[in-house]
PDB file of C-alpha atoms and ligand atoms in Angstrom:
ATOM      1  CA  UNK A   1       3.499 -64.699   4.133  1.00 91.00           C
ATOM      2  CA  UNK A   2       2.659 -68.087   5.930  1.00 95.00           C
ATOM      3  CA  UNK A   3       6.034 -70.116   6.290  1.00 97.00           C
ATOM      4  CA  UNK A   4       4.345 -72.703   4.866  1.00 97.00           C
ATOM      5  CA  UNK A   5       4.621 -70.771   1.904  1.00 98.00           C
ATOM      6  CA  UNK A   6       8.231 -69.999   1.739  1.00 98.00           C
ATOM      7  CA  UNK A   7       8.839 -73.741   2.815  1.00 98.00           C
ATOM      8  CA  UNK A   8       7.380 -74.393  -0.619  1.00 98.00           C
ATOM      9  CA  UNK A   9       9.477 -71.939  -2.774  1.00 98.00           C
ATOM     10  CA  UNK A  10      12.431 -73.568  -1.183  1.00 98.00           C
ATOM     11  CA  UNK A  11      11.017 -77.118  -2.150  1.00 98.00           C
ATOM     12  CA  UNK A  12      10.887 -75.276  -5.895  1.00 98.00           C
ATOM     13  CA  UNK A  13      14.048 -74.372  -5.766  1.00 98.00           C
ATOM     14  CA  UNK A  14      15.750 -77.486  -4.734  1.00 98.00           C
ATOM     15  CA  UNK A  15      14.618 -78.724  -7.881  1.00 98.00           C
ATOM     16  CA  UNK A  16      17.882 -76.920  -9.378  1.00 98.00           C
ATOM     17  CA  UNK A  17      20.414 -78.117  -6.513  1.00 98.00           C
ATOM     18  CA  UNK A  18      23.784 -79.441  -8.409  1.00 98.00           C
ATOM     19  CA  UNK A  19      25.164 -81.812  -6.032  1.00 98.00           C
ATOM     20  CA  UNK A  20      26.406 -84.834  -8.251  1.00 98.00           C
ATOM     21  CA  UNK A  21      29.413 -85.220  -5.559  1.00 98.00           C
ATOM     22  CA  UNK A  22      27.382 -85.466  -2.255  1.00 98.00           C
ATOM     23  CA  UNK A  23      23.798 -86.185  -4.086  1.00 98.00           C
ATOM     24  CA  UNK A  24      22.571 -84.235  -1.496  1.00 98.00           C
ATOM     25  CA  UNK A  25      19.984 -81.761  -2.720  1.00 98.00           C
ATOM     26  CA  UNK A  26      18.913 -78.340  -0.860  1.00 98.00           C
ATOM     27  CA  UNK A  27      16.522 -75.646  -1.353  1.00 98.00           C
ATOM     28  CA  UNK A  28      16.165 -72.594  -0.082  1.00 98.00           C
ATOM     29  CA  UNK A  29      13.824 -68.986   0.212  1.00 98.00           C
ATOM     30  CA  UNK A  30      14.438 -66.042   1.962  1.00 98.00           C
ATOM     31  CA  UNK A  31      11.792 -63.407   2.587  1.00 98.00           C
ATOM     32  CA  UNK A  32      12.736 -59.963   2.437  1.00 98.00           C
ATOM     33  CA  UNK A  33      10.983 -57.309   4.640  1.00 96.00           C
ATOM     34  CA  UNK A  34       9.373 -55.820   1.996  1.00 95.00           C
ATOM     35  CA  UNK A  35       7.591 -59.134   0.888  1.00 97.00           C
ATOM     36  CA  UNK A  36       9.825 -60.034  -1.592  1.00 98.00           C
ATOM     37  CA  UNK A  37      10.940 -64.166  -1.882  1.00 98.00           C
ATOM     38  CA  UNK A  38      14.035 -65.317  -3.293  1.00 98.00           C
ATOM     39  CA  UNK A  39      15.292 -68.760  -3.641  1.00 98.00           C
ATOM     40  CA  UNK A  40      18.652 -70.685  -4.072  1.00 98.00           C
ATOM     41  CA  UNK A  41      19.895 -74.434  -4.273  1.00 98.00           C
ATOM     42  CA  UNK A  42      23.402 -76.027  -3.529  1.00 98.00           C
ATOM     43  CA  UNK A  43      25.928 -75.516  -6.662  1.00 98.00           C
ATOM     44  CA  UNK A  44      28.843 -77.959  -5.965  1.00 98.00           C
ATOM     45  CA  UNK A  45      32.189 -78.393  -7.592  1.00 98.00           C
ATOM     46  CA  UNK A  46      34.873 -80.604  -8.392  1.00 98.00           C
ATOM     47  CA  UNK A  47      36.992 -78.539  -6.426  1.00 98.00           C
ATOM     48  CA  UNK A  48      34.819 -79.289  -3.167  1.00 98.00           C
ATOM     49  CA  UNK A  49      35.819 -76.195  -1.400  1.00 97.00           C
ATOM     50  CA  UNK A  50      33.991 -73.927  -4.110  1.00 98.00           C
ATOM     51  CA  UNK A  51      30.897 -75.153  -3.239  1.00 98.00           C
ATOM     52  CA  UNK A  52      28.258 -72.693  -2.336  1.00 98.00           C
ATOM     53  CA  UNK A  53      25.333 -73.852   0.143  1.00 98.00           C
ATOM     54  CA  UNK A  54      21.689 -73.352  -1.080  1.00 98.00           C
ATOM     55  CA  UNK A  55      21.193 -70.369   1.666  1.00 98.00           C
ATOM     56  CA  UNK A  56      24.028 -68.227   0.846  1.00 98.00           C
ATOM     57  CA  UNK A  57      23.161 -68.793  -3.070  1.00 98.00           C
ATOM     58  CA  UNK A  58      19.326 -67.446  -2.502  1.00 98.00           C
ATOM     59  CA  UNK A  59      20.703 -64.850   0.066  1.00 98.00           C
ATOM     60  CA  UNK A  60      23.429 -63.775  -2.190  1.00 98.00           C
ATOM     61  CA  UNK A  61      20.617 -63.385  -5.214  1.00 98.00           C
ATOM     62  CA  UNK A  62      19.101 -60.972  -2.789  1.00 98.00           C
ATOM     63  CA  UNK A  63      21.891 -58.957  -1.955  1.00 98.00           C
ATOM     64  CA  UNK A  64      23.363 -58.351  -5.274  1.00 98.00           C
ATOM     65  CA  UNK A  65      19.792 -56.949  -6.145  1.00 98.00           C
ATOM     66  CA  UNK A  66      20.156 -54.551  -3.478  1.00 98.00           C
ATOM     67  CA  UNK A  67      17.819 -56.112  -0.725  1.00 98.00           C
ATOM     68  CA  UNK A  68      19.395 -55.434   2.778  1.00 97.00           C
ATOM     69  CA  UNK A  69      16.647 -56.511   5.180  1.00 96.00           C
ATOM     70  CA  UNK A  70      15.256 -59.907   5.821  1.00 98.00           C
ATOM     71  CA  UNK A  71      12.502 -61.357   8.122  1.00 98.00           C
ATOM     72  CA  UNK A  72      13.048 -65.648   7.366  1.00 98.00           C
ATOM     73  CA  UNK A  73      14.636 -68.204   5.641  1.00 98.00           C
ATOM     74  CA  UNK A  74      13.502 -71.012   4.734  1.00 98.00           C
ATOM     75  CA  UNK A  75      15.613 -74.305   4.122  1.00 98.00           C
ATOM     76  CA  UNK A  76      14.584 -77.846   3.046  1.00 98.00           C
ATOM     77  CA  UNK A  77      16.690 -80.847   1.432  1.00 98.00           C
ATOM     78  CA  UNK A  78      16.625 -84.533  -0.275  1.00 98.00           C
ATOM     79  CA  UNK A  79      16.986 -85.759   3.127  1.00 96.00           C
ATOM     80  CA  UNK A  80      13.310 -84.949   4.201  1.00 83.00           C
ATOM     81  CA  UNK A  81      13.988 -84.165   7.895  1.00 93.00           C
ATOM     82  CA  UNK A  82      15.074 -80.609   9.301  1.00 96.00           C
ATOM     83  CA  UNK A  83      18.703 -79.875   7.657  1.00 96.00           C
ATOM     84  CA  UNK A  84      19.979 -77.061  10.016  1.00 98.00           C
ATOM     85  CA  UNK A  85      22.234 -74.285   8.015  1.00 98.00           C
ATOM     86  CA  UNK A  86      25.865 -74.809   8.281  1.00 98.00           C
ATOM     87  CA  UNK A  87      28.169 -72.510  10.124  1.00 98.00           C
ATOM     88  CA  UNK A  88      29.257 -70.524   7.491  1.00 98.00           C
ATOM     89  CA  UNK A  89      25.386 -70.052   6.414  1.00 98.00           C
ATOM     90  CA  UNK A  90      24.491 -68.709  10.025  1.00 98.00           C
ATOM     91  CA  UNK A  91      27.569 -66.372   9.970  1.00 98.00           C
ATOM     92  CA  UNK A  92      26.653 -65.108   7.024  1.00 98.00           C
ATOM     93  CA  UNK A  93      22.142 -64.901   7.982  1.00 98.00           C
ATOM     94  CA  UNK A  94      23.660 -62.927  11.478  1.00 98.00           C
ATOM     95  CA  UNK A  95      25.084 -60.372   8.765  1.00 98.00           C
ATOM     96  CA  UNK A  96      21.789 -59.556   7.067  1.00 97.00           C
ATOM     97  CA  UNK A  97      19.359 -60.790   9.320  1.00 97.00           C
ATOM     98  CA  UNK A  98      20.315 -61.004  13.162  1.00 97.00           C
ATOM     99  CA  UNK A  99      16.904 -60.839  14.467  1.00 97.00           C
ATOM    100  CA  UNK A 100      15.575 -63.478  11.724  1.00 98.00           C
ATOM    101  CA  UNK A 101      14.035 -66.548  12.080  1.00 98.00           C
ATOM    102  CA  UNK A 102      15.026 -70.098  10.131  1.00 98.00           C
ATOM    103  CA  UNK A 103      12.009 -72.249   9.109  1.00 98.00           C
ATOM    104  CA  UNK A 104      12.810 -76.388   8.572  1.00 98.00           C
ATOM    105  CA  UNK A 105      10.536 -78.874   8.421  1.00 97.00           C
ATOM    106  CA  UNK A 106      10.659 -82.405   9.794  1.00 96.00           C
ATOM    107  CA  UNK A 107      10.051 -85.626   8.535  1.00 95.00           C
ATOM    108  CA  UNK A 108       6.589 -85.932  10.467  1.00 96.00           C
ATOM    109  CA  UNK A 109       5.431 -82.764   8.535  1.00 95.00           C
ATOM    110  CA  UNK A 110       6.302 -80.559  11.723  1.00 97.00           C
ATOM    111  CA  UNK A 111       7.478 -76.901  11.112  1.00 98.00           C
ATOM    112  CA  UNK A 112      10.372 -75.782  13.371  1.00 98.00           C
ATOM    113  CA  UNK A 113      10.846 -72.222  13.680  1.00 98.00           C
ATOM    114  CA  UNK A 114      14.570 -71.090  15.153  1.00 98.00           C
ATOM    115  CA  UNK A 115      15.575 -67.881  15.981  1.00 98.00           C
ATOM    116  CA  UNK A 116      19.483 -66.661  14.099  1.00 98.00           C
ATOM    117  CA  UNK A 117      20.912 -65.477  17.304  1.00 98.00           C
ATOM    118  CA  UNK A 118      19.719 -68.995  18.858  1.00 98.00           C
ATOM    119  CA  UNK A 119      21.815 -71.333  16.225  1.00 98.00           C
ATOM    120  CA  UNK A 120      24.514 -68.820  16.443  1.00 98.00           C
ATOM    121  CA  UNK A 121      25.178 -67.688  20.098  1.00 98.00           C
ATOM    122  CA  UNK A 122      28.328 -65.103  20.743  1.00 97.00           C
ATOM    123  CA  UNK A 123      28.651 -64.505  17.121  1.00 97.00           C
ATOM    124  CA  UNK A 124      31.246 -62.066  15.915  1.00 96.00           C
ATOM    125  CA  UNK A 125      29.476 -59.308  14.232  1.00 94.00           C
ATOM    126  CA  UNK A 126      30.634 -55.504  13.160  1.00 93.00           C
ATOM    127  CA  UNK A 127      29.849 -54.757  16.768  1.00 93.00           C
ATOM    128  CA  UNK A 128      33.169 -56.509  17.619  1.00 96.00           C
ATOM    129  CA  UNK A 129      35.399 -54.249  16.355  1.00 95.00           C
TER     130      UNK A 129
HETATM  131  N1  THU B 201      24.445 -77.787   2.021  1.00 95.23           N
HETATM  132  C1  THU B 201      23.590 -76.753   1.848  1.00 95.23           C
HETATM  133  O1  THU B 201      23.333 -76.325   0.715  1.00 95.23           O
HETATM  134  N2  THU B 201      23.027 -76.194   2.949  1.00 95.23           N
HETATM  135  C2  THU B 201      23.158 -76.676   4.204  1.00 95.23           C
HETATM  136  O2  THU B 201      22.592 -76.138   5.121  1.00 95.23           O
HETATM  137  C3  THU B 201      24.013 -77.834   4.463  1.00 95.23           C
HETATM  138  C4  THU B 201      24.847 -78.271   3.318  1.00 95.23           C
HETATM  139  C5  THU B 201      24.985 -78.454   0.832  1.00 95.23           C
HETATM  140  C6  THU B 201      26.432 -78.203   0.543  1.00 95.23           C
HETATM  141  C7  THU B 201      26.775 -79.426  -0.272  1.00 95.23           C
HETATM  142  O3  THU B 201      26.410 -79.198  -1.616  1.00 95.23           O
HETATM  143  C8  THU B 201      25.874 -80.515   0.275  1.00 95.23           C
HETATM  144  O4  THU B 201      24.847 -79.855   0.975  1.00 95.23           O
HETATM  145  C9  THU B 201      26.557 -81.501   1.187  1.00 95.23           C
HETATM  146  O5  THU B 201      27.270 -80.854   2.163  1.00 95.23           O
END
């Protein structure tokens, strides 16, 4: 799959972001390794805390589906520029996809491509205990 493909199933999904505290909207798609694409958006909460980002909600989809193996995520938001994943996000994309690669896009149309183990260097992992 081209990533400008999965950078447009993310734009889809953002379409569902609820975010009526920060109005920020965010899409994203993760490619399994099979082939397989599935998407997620922010779902916030009056309770701030229980907010869940848009990656972990698409990666979670997967997981609970039983996909284990992922090549790519792709993230895009209401901001139009590259939003890199938060830290919680990239903890949670070194679980299920170490050697994966995040796609953003920036506001001049350009298509950044970032390894995992580059936005999340020393990371604790189950090798660490
Ligand atoms: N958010 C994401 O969904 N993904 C990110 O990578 C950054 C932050 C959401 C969480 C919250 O709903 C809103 O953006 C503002 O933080």
């Amino acid at each position: 799959m081209k990533v400008e493909e999965l950078l447009s199933y993310a734009t889809y999904a953002k379409q569902y972001a609820y975010a009526p505290y920060s109005n920020f909207q965010v899409g994203a798609a993760v490619l399994t390794s099979s082939g397989k694409v599935y998407t997620g958006c922010n779902i916030e909460n009056a309770s701030y805390g229980a907010t869940n980002c848009a990656e972990r909600t698409a990666f979670f989809k997967a997981i609970s589906e039983g996909e284990r193996d992922f090549k790519a995520i792709a993230i895009v938001s209401s901001s139009q520029d590259e939003t890199f994943p938060c830290g919680i996000c990239r903890q949670v994309m070194m679980e299920f996809m170490p050697d994966g690669i995040v796609i953003l896009e920036t506001k001049e149309k350009q298509i950044k491509q970032y390894r995992v183990q580059e936005l999340l260097p020393y990371a604790f992992t189950k090798k660490d205990f």
